[in-house]
Structures are given as C-alpha cells and as structure tokens.
Short mmCIF file of C-alpha atoms in Angstrom, two decimals:
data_model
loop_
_atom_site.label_atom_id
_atom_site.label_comp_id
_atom_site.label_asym_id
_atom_site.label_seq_id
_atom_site.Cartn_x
_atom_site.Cartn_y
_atom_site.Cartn_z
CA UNK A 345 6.26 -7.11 8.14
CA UNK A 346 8.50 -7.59 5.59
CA UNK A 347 8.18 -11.12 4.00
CA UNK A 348 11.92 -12.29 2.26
CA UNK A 349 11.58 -16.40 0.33
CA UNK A 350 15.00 -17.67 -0.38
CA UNK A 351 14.99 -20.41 -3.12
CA UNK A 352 17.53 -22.24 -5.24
CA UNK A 353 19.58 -24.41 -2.78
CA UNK A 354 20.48 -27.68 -3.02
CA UNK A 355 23.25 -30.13 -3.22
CA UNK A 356 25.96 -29.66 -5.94
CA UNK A 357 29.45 -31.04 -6.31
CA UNK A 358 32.90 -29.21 -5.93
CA UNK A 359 33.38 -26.96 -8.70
CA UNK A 360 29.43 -26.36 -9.63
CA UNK A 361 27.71 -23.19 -9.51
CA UNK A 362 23.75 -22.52 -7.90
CA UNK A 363 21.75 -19.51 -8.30
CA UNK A 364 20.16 -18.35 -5.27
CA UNK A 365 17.30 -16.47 -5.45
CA UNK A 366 15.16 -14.15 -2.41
CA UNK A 367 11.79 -12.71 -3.02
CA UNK A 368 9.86 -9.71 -1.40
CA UNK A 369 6.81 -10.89 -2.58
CA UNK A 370 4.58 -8.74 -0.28
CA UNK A 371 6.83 -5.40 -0.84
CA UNK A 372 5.87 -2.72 -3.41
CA UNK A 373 8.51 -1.69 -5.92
CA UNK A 374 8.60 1.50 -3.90
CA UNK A 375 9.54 -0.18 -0.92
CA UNK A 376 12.47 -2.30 -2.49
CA UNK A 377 14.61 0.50 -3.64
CA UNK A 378 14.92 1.72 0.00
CA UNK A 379 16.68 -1.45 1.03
CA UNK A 380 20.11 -2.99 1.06
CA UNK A 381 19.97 -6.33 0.23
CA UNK A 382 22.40 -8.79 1.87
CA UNK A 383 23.24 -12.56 1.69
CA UNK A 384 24.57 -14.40 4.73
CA UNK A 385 25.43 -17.83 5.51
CA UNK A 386 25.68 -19.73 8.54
CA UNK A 387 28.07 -22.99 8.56
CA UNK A 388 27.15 -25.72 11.11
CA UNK A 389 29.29 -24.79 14.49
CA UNK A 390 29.74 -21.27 12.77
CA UNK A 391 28.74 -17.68 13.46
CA UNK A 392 26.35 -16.02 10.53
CA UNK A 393 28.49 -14.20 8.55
CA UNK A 394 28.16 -12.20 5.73
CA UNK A 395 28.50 -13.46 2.51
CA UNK A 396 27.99 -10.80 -0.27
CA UNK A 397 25.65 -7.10 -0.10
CA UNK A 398 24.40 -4.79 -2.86
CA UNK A 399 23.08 -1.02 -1.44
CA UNK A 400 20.47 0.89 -2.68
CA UNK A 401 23.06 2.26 -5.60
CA UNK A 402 24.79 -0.35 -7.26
CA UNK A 403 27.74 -0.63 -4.65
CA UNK A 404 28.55 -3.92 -3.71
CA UNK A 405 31.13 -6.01 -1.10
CA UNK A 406 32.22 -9.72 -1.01
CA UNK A 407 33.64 -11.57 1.95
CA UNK A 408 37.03 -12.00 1.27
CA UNK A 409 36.19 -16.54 0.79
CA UNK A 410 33.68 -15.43 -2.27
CA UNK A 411 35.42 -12.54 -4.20
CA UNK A 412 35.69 -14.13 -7.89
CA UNK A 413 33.14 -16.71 -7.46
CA UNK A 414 29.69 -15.67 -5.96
CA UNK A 415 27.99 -12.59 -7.41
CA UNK A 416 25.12 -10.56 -5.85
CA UNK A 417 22.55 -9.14 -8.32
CA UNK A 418 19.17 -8.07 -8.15
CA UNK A 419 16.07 -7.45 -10.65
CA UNK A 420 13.93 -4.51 -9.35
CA UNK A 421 10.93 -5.59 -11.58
CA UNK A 422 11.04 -8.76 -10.32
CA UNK A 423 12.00 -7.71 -6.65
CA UNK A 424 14.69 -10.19 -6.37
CA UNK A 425 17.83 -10.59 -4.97
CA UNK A 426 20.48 -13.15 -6.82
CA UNK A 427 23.48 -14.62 -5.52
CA UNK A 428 25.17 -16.75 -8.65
CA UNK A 429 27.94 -19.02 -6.98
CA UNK A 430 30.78 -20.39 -9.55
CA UNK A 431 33.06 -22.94 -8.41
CA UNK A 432 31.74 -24.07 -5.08
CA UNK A 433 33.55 -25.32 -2.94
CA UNK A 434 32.88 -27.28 0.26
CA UNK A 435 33.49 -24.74 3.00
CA UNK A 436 30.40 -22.66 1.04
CA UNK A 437 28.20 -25.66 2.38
CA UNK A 438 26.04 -23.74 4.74
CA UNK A 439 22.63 -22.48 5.15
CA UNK A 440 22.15 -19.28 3.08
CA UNK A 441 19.89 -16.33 4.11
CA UNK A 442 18.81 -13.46 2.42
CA UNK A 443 18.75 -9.97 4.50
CA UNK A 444 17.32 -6.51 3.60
CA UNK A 445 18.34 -3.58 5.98
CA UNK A 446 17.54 0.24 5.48
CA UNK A 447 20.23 2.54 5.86
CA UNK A 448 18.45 4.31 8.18
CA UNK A 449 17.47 1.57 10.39
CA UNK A 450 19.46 -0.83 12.67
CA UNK A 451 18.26 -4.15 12.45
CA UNK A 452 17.57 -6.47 9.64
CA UNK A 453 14.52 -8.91 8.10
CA UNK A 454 15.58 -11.95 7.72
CA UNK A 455 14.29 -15.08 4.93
CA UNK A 456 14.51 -18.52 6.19
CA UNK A 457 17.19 -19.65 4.67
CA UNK A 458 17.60 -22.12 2.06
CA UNK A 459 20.65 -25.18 2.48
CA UNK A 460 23.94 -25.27 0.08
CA UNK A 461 25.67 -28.70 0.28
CA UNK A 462 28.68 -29.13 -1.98
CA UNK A 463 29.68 -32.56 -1.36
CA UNK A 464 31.22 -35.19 -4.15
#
C-alpha cells in the first residue's frame, strides 16, 4: 500500500505563493523512481483535475490555469514531491492532492489532500 502525506496548505491572500509538499514515507528510494508523480486539485462543485505532473525523467506538464505560476519539483533523497505556487489567485482555492501512478499501471494512489484558500 502505498502511503502519500500532503502538507503545506493553508490560507494565503491573492498574489502569495505556498509550497506544497507530499511524502512517501513508507516507499524505498527504489520504489520512488518508478513513479510519476502528479498534483491534482479539486474545487468545491468541481471535477478533480489535474494540476501539474513530473515523470520518472524530468518531463513535466502544467494545466493550462498554472503555467508560469505553480512549479512541480521533487527531491529523491527526501522522497518528496513539491508544488511551489507564485501568485495565487482565488480560483487555485481548492483541495490539493498528491498522486503517484506507474507507467505501467492504470490507476493511481492517492494522499488526502491538503486545503488552499486564497481569500483577502
């Protein structure tokens, strides 16, 4: 069972930035390579969608909403996945989950998300 912790949420103002993080605190190094690594958000009333992925290389894909302001990173060492988001706005408030998906397989793990509220 793969275990996925999203942290970092919280309430910040237009224009701020937050640094999401997810943890694979249970997976071996070995294990975290073989994953793509995903962010998704889910808006009240709204379908999930996805926010921002990073595969196994180094490739990585934006929605079209977050190109320019959210980046998706990730430490190996560390096993974590980042999402740094610049110049929020208030359509990004939403919950935010992390997802990791092998290429090979057809479904996704999924953290439990952690809230984004930009409000003034």
């Amino acid at each position: 069972q793969v275990q996925l912790v999203e942290s970092g949420g919280g309430l910040v103002q237009p224009g701020g930035s937050l640094r999401l993080s997810c943890a694979a605190p249970r997976m071996i190094l070995s294990e975290f390579w073989q994953y793509n690594k995903e962010w998704h958000r889910q808006a009240p009333g709204k379908p999930r969608e996805l926010v921002a992925a990073i595969t196994t290389g180094t490739s990585t894909n934006y929605a079209d909403s977050v190109k320019g302001r959210f980046t998706i990173s990730r430490d190996n060492s560390k096993k974590k996945v980042f999402l740094q988001m610049n110049n929020l706005e208030p359509e990004d408030t939403a919950v935010y989950y992390c997802a990791f998906q092998r290429p090979s397989e057809d479904y996704k793990h999924w953290g439990q998300g952690t809230q984004v509220t930009v409000s003034s």
